[in-house]
């Protein structure tokens, strides 16, 4: 039995064909290398090249920049689900992070010159992209960023630092959130494209995390970096609005990832509970454990229906900020609950890293933190409910 028994009806034949490609990629190019990448603290750049060759990067990017030209979030969800199926959450953050977070900024805001220069190589997998929002003193509160980019003729002078940046070490092209008019608060935020190797720009990492060892996470430091005005993405001082527009899709991407991962973890625990015996019977035959399994299966089923509705909304351009926040906090918190119960069902084996459930336990913890914490998601929902 699987965790989700209701038929999913959101995908069509094109998505099924894309899934076959994504599944082969996950099984052949990802799964065999996960331990090696975890030890190195990052994936190999060749992963991006292979993904680019197969058309897994930039499905929504216009064809003139090498993309698929199909603005349908369902393709991104398929890739997430197939990577999660082999337990590659760290890889999902890299590849889907580009598709669902980095690429949309270039597609919506970049000029043709900018996109030929930066977006096209990323779609081909020849370059790696990232976005730098979070700072040591400003996490989910993007209006409080202190990194500045002061206009100076044909340049901006960029000073500050960013922390917990996914793909930060490998990235060639990084969208940096900075204040070009510090006195204007959130109305003075801009997006600048910083290129690896710019004088004054340094990377520290990969950072030593509790889980997601294969995910390249870095601290970025900007010391008097001169960024050409030509690297401004969109309009000056309009960055906060751009961020609010794009963050719902990022948060849904995180929810889809947690949804797929918790389903895999539950099925692993279910197999263990029906195979493992204690006191003369299967672990699953103890009423307390049957109740655990029944509760989790029900909640996973409910969550999948909600997530699928959100995927359809995103595919049709209808996903709103509040619904995305609901999905993000609810599903990532449920993911933690499922993993916690799965470890308990495994007993001592659940604490051994050689078991998938132990790795799931470590990797899952970040889901309620990145992309905006659970508390911030509830704040977004609560403010909408109670505003005058």
C-alpha positions as a Python dict, from the first residue, in 0.01 Angstrom:
ca = {
    (1, 'X'): (0, 0, 0),
    (2, 'X'): (115, 354, -70),
    (3, 'X'): (54, 658, 147),
    (4, 'X'): (-170, 821, -111),
    (5, 'X'): (-441, 602, -264),
    (6, 'X'): (-663, 865, -428),
    (7, 'X'): (-595, 903, -798),
    (8, 'X'): (-410, 1223, -881),
    (9, 'X'): (-569, 1396, -1180),
    (10, 'X'): (-360, 1712, -1218),
    (11, 'X'): (-109, 1573, -1469),
    (12, 'X'): (-154, 1521, -1843),
    (13, 'X'): (34, 1318, -2106),
    (14, 'X'): (306, 1581, -2153),
    (15, 'X'): (378, 1578, -1781),
    (16, 'X'): (390, 1197, -1782),
    (17, 'X'): (648, 1200, -2062),
    (18, 'X'): (850, 1461, -1873),
    (19, 'X'): (828, 1242, -1562),
    (20, 'X'): (988, 951, -1747),
    (21, 'X'): (1284, 1171, -1839),
    (22, 'X'): (1310, 1309, -1486),
    (23, 'X'): (1289, 959, -1335),
    (24, 'X'): (1569, 822, -1553),
    (25, 'X'): (1779, 1126, -1469),
    (26, 'X'): (1718, 1085, -1095),
    (27, 'X'): (1799, 715, -1101),
    (28, 'X'): (2107, 733, -1326),
    (29, 'X'): (2262, 1074, -1268),
    (30, 'X'): (2161, 1154, -910),
    (31, 'X'): (2103, 852, -686),
    (32, 'X'): (2444, 684, -743),
    (33, 'X'): (2632, 1000, -642),
    (34, 'X'): (2445, 1117, -333),
    (35, 'X'): (2696, 987, -78),
    (36, 'X'): (2990, 1130, -273),
    (37, 'X'): (2824, 1471, -295),
    (38, 'X'): (2732, 1464, 74),
    (39, 'X'): (3097, 1408, 163),
    (40, 'X'): (3205, 1693, -64),
    (41, 'X'): (2938, 1934, 64),
    (42, 'X'): (2816, 2008, -288),
    (43, 'X'): (2706, 1841, -608),
    (44, 'X'): (2927, 1817, -915),
    (45, 'X'): (2876, 2086, -1179),
    (46, 'X'): (2829, 1807, -1431),
    (47, 'X'): (2487, 1747, -1273),
    (48, 'X'): (2367, 2082, -1407),
    (49, 'X'): (2507, 2010, -1753),
    (50, 'X'): (2325, 1677, -1769),
    (51, 'X'): (2001, 1835, -1646),
    (52, 'X'): (2038, 2108, -1907),
    (53, 'X'): (2093, 1860, -2189),
    (54, 'X'): (1776, 1675, -2096),
    (55, 'X'): (1564, 1992, -2084),
    (56, 'X'): (1502, 1969, -1711),
    (57, 'X'): (1617, 2326, -1649),
    (58, 'X'): (1415, 2630, -1749),
    (59, 'X'): (1100, 2465, -1882),
    (60, 'X'): (918, 2797, -1833),
    (61, 'X'): (1200, 3005, -1985),
    (62, 'X'): (1130, 3141, -2337),
    (63, 'X'): (1269, 2930, -2621),
    (64, 'X'): (1496, 3211, -2743),
    (65, 'X'): (1699, 3168, -2425),
    (66, 'X'): (1712, 2790, -2457),
    (67, 'X'): (1412, 2707, -2239),
    (68, 'X'): (1100, 2506, -2304),
    (69, 'X'): (870, 2804, -2340),
    (70, 'X'): (597, 2635, -2133),
    (71, 'X'): (491, 2830, -1826),
    (72, 'X'): (334, 2542, -1634),
    (73, 'X'): (442, 2478, -1274),
    (74, 'X'): (336, 2115, -1305),
    (75, 'X'): (659, 2036, -1488),
    (76, 'X'): (858, 2175, -1196),
    (77, 'X'): (649, 1970, -954),
    (78, 'X'): (720, 1653, -1152),
    (79, 'X'): (1096, 1711, -1130),
    (80, 'X'): (1070, 1770, -755),
    (81, 'X'): (870, 1450, -706),
    (82, 'X'): (1115, 1237, -900),
    (83, 'X'): (1419, 1374, -720),
    (84, 'X'): (1242, 1320, -388),
    (85, 'X'): (1160, 963, -488),
    (86, 'X'): (1534, 879, -473),
    (87, 'X'): (1583, 1080, -153),
    (88, 'X'): (1767, 1366, -321),
    (89, 'X'): (1630, 1661, -124),
    (90, 'X'): (1965, 1841, -140),
    (91, 'X'): (1967, 1813, -519),
    (92, 'X'): (1607, 1931, -538),
    (93, 'X'): (1705, 2257, -368),
    (94, 'X'): (1968, 2315, -637),
    (95, 'X'): (1785, 2223, -956),
    (96, 'X'): (1431, 2319, -859),
    (97, 'X'): (1568, 2622, -681),
    (98, 'X'): (1682, 2743, -1021),
    (99, 'X'): (1357, 2655, -1198),
    (100, 'X'): (1118, 2788, -936),
    (101, 'X'): (1312, 3071, -774),
    (102, 'X'): (1605, 3203, -976),
    (103, 'X'): (1485, 3171, -1336),
    (104, 'X'): (1149, 3348, -1286),
    (105, 'X'): (1326, 3672, -1187),
    (106, 'X'): (1527, 3674, -1508),
    (107, 'X'): (1230, 3573, -1722),
    (108, 'X'): (1009, 3848, -1577),
    (109, 'X'): (1263, 4125, -1529),
    (110, 'X'): (1569, 4062, -1744),
    (111, 'X'): (1638, 4241, -2070),
    (112, 'X'): (1718, 4031, -2377),
    (113, 'X'): (2086, 4121, -2337),
    (114, 'X'): (2085, 4018, -1971),
    (115, 'X'): (1905, 3694, -2041),
    (116, 'X'): (2131, 3594, -2330),
    (117, 'X'): (2427, 3670, -2107),
    (118, 'X'): (2313, 3504, -1783),
    (119, 'X'): (1991, 3307, -1820),
    (120, 'X'): (2074, 3107, -2132),
    (121, 'X'): (2394, 2954, -1986),
    (122, 'X'): (2206, 2858, -1669),
    (123, 'X'): (1929, 2690, -1868),
    (124, 'X'): (2195, 2495, -2057),
    (125, 'X'): (2356, 2390, -1729),
    (126, 'X'): (2681, 2560, -1822),
    (127, 'X'): (2645, 2809, -1537),
    (128, 'X'): (2489, 2792, -1192),
    (129, 'X'): (2261, 3056, -1044),
    (130, 'X'): (2155, 3158, -694),
    (131, 'X'): (1961, 3427, -514),
    (132, 'X'): (2089, 3594, -197),
    (133, 'X'): (1821, 3728, 36),
    (134, 'X'): (1891, 3614, 393),
    (135, 'X'): (2141, 3802, 611),
    (136, 'X'): (2298, 3726, 949),
    (137, 'X'): (2066, 3983, 1109),
    (138, 'X'): (1766, 3956, 876),
    (139, 'X'): (1611, 3620, 800),
    (140, 'X'): (1249, 3609, 691),
    (141, 'X'): (1213, 3989, 726),
    (142, 'X'): (1334, 4100, 384),
    (143, 'X'): (1243, 4462, 449),
    (144, 'X'): (1513, 4464, 718),
    (145, 'X'): (1809, 4375, 495),
    (146, 'X'): (2115, 4591, 566),
    (147, 'X'): (2324, 4509, 260),
    (148, 'X'): (2356, 4833, 64),
    (149, 'X'): (2423, 4912, -299),
    (150, 'X'): (2483, 5285, -314),
    (151, 'X'): (2460, 5441, -661),
    (152, 'X'): (2793, 5581, -786),
    (153, 'X'): (2778, 5696, -1146),
    (154, 'X'): (2755, 5395, -1376),
    (155, 'X'): (2793, 5155, -1083),
    (156, 'X'): (2648, 5055, -747),
    (157, 'X'): (2888, 5008, -456),
    (158, 'X'): (2777, 4690, -280),
    (159, 'X'): (2858, 4627, 88),
    (160, 'X'): (2724, 4368, 331),
    (161, 'X'): (2685, 3994, 368),
    (162, 'X'): (2437, 3715, 304),
    (163, 'X'): (2405, 3384, 489),
    (164, 'X'): (2257, 3038, 418),
    (165, 'X'): (2270, 3092, 42),
    (166, 'X'): (2183, 2779, -156),
    (167, 'X'): (2429, 2709, -440),
    (168, 'X'): (2642, 2991, -299),
    (169, 'X'): (2978, 2824, -363),
    (170, 'X'): (2905, 2689, -712),
    (171, 'X'): (2709, 2991, -833),
    (172, 'X'): (2844, 3196, -1123),
    (173, 'X'): (2550, 3436, -1126),
    (174, 'X'): (2380, 3559, -807),
    (175, 'X'): (2078, 3784, -765),
    (176, 'X'): (2155, 3996, -458),
    (177, 'X'): (1885, 4177, -260),
    (178, 'X'): (2023, 4511, -144),
    (179, 'X'): (1909, 4858, -49),
    (180, 'X'): (1991, 5117, -310),
    (181, 'X'): (1805, 5380, -105),
    (182, 'X'): (1850, 5281, 262),
    (183, 'X'): (1642, 5573, 390),
    (184, 'X'): (1337, 5447, 199),
    (185, 'X'): (1314, 5113, 383),
    (186, 'X'): (1141, 4842, 181),
    (187, 'X'): (1075, 5099, -92),
    (188, 'X'): (1450, 5128, -147),
    (189, 'X'): (1525, 4762, -222),
    (190, 'X'): (1674, 4658, -557),
    (191, 'X'): (1793, 4337, -722),
    (192, 'X'): (2150, 4330, -855),
    (193, 'X'): (2323, 4054, -1048),
    (194, 'X'): (2665, 3984, -899),
    (195, 'X'): (2909, 3768, -1093),
    (196, 'X'): (3162, 3531, -945),
    (197, 'X'): (3508, 3686, -945),
    (198, 'X'): (3404, 4046, -903),
    (199, 'X'): (3668, 4227, -690),
    (200, 'X'): (3561, 4244, -325),
    (201, 'X'): (3320, 3950, -353),
    (202, 'X'): (3412, 3644, -145),
    (203, 'X'): (3241, 3315, -62),
    (204, 'X'): (3272, 3121, 263),
    (205, 'X'): (3163, 2759, 285),
    (206, 'X'): (3014, 2519, 231),
    (207, 'X'): (2855, 2574, 570),
    (208, 'X'): (2845, 2275, 806),
    (209, 'X'): (2476, 2195, 843),
    (210, 'X'): (2292, 1934, 1050),
    (211, 'X'): (2147, 1778, 734),
    (212, 'X'): (2131, 1833, 357),
    (213, 'X'): (2504, 1766, 341),
    (214, 'X'): (2513, 1753, -39),
    (215, 'X'): (2351, 2095, -63),
    (216, 'X'): (2601, 2374, -126),
    (217, 'X'): (2518, 2644, 131),
    (218, 'X'): (2742, 2947, 175),
    (219, 'X'): (2802, 3285, 331),
    (220, 'X'): (2861, 3563, 79),
    (221, 'X'): (3055, 3878, 167),
    (222, 'X'): (3055, 4200, -37),
    (223, 'X'): (3328, 4452, 39),
    (224, 'X'): (3307, 4761, -179),
    (225, 'X'): (3202, 4556, -481),
    (226, 'X'): (3146, 4775, -784),
    (227, 'X'): (2845, 4639, -971),
    (228, 'X'): (2767, 4796, -1311),
    (229, 'X'): (2427, 4958, -1351),
    (230, 'X'): (2379, 4720, -1642),
    (231, 'X'): (2352, 4445, -1377),
    (232, 'X'): (2038, 4595, -1223),
    (233, 'X'): (1753, 4347, -1262),
    (234, 'X'): (1424, 4527, -1314),
    (235, 'X'): (1376, 4883, -1192),
    (236, 'X'): (1576, 5048, -916),
    (237, 'X'): (1400, 5047, -575),
    (238, 'X'): (1125, 4811, -697),
    (239, 'X'): (1285, 4495, -560),
    (240, 'X'): (1055, 4437, -263),
    (241, 'X'): (752, 4411, -490),
    (242, 'X'): (934, 4167, -715),
    (243, 'X'): (1019, 3950, -415),
    (244, 'X'): (661, 3942, -289),
    (245, 'X'): (539, 3843, -634),
    (246, 'X'): (782, 3552, -670),
    (247, 'X'): (798, 3415, -316),
    (248, 'X'): (464, 3225, -332),
    (249, 'X'): (603, 2994, -602),
    (250, 'X'): (919, 2934, -399),
    (251, 'X'): (709, 2842, -97),
    (252, 'X'): (491, 2608, -298),
    (253, 'X'): (806, 2445, -436),
    (254, 'X'): (915, 2378, -77),
    (255, 'X'): (572, 2236, 7),
    (256, 'X'): (579, 2006, -296),
    (257, 'X'): (924, 1885, -191),
    (258, 'X'): (811, 1808, 164),
    (259, 'X'): (498, 1639, 30),
    (260, 'X'): (693, 1403, -192),
    (261, 'X'): (958, 1334, 72),
    (262, 'X'): (713, 1256, 350),
    (263, 'X'): (528, 1015, 121),
    (264, 'X'): (853, 831, 55),
    (265, 'X'): (942, 825, 425),
    (266, 'X'): (598, 697, 522),
    (267, 'X'): (614, 415, 268),
    (268, 'X'): (958, 320, 400),
    (269, 'X'): (821, 310, 756),
    (270, 'X'): (516, 113, 648),
    (271, 'X'): (733, -153, 483),
    (272, 'X'): (950, -174, 794),
    (273, 'X'): (648, -203, 1022),
    (274, 'X'): (497, -485, 819),
    (275, 'X'): (828, -674, 782),
    (276, 'X'): (981, -630, 1128),
    (277, 'X'): (863, -854, 1412),
    (278, 'X'): (871, -804, 1788),
    (279, 'X'): (716, -1009, 2069),
    (280, 'X'): (594, -1265, 1819),
    (281, 'X'): (409, -1033, 1585),
    (282, 'X'): (467, -767, 1324),
    (283, 'X'): (532, -416, 1453),
    (284, 'X'): (234, -302, 1246),
    (285, 'X'): (6, -540, 1438),
    (286, 'X'): (37, -346, 1764),
    (287, 'X'): (-267, -124, 1792),
    (288, 'X'): (-66, 184, 1887),
    (289, 'X'): (143, 148, 1571),
    (290, 'X'): (-159, 80, 1351),
    (291, 'X'): (-311, 400, 1483),
    (292, 'X'): (12, 591, 1406),
    (293, 'X'): (4, 456, 1051),
    (294, 'X'): (-367, 529, 1006),
    (295, 'X'): (-330, 887, 1129),
    (296, 'X'): (-28, 959, 910),
    (297, 'X'): (-182, 801, 599),
    (298, 'X'): (-495, 1013, 645),
    (299, 'X'): (-306, 1337, 697),
    (300, 'X'): (-77, 1268, 401),
    (301, 'X'): (-382, 1201, 183),
    (302, 'X'): (-542, 1531, 287),
    (303, 'X'): (-219, 1724, 237),
    (304, 'X'): (-168, 1580, -112),
    (305, 'X'): (-512, 1696, -223),
    (306, 'X'): (-439, 2049, -99),
    (307, 'X'): (-93, 2057, -255),
    (308, 'X'): (-230, 1934, -588),
    (309, 'X'): (-485, 2216, -584),
    (310, 'X'): (-203, 2463, -520),
    (311, 'X'): (2, 2314, -804),
    (312, 'X'): (-291, 2366, -1041),
    (313, 'X'): (-338, 2722, -918),
    (314, 'X'): (31, 2795, -980),
    (315, 'X'): (12, 2635, -1325),
    (316, 'X'): (-271, 2870, -1416),
    (317, 'X'): (-123, 3181, -1255),
    (318, 'X'): (-372, 3189, -968),
    (319, 'X'): (-156, 3102, -667),
    (320, 'X'): (-179, 3379, -406),
    (321, 'X'): (54, 3470, -123),
    (322, 'X'): (-172, 3347, 158),
    (323, 'X'): (-251, 3008, 6),
    (324, 'X'): (118, 2948, -63),
    (325, 'X'): (199, 3040, 298),
    (326, 'X'): (-67, 2796, 422),
    (327, 'X'): (76, 2517, 209),
    (328, 'X'): (433, 2589, 308),
    (329, 'X'): (384, 2587, 684),
    (330, 'X'): (127, 2309, 703),
    (331, 'X'): (306, 2062, 478),
    (332, 'X'): (657, 2119, 616),
    (333, 'X'): (530, 2079, 972),
    (334, 'X'): (346, 1760, 875),
    (335, 'X'): (668, 1639, 714),
    (336, 'X'): (842, 1670, 1052),
    (337, 'X'): (561, 1476, 1220),
    (338, 'X'): (576, 1196, 964),
    (339, 'X'): (954, 1164, 991),
    (340, 'X'): (938, 1167, 1372),
    (341, 'X'): (686, 881, 1374),
    (342, 'X'): (882, 693, 1107),
    (343, 'X'): (1197, 702, 1319),
    (344, 'X'): (999, 577, 1619),
    (345, 'X'): (858, 288, 1418),
    (346, 'X'): (1212, 190, 1317),
    (347, 'X'): (1328, 182, 1679),
    (348, 'X'): (1708, 191, 1715),
    (349, 'X'): (1755, 142, 1341),
    (350, 'X'): (1592, 480, 1287),
    (351, 'X'): (1892, 638, 1457),
    (352, 'X'): (2145, 479, 1220),
    (353, 'X'): (2259, 690, 925),
    (354, 'X'): (2275, 385, 700),
    (355, 'X'): (1893, 387, 706),
    (356, 'X'): (1705, 627, 481),
    (357, 'X'): (1474, 728, 764),
    (358, 'X'): (1768, 862, 968),
    (359, 'X'): (1890, 1073, 679),
    (360, 'X'): (1533, 1191, 623),
    (361, 'X'): (1521, 1294, 988),
    (362, 'X'): (1826, 1517, 950),
    (363, 'X'): (1736, 1661, 610),
    (364, 'X'): (1372, 1739, 685),
    (365, 'X'): (1440, 1978, 972),
    (366, 'X'): (1526, 2274, 752),
    (367, 'X'): (1194, 2275, 568),
    (368, 'X'): (1013, 2482, 831),
    (369, 'X'): (1298, 2737, 827),
    (370, 'X'): (1400, 2828, 473),
    (371, 'X'): (1167, 3017, 243),
    (372, 'X'): (1020, 3186, 549),
    (373, 'X'): (971, 3019, 887),
    (374, 'X'): (646, 2860, 999),
    (375, 'X'): (586, 3158, 1226),
    (376, 'X'): (623, 3405, 938),
    (377, 'X'): (388, 3196, 723),
    (378, 'X'): (125, 3208, 998),
    (379, 'X'): (180, 3582, 1028),
    (380, 'X'): (109, 3624, 656),
    (381, 'X'): (-211, 3423, 687),
    (382, 'X'): (-315, 3588, 1013),
    (383, 'X'): (-266, 3942, 884),
    (384, 'X'): (-490, 3869, 585),
    (385, 'X'): (-758, 3727, 811),
    (386, 'X'): (-757, 4017, 1057),
    (387, 'X'): (-685, 4320, 844),
    (388, 'X'): (-953, 4594, 857),
}
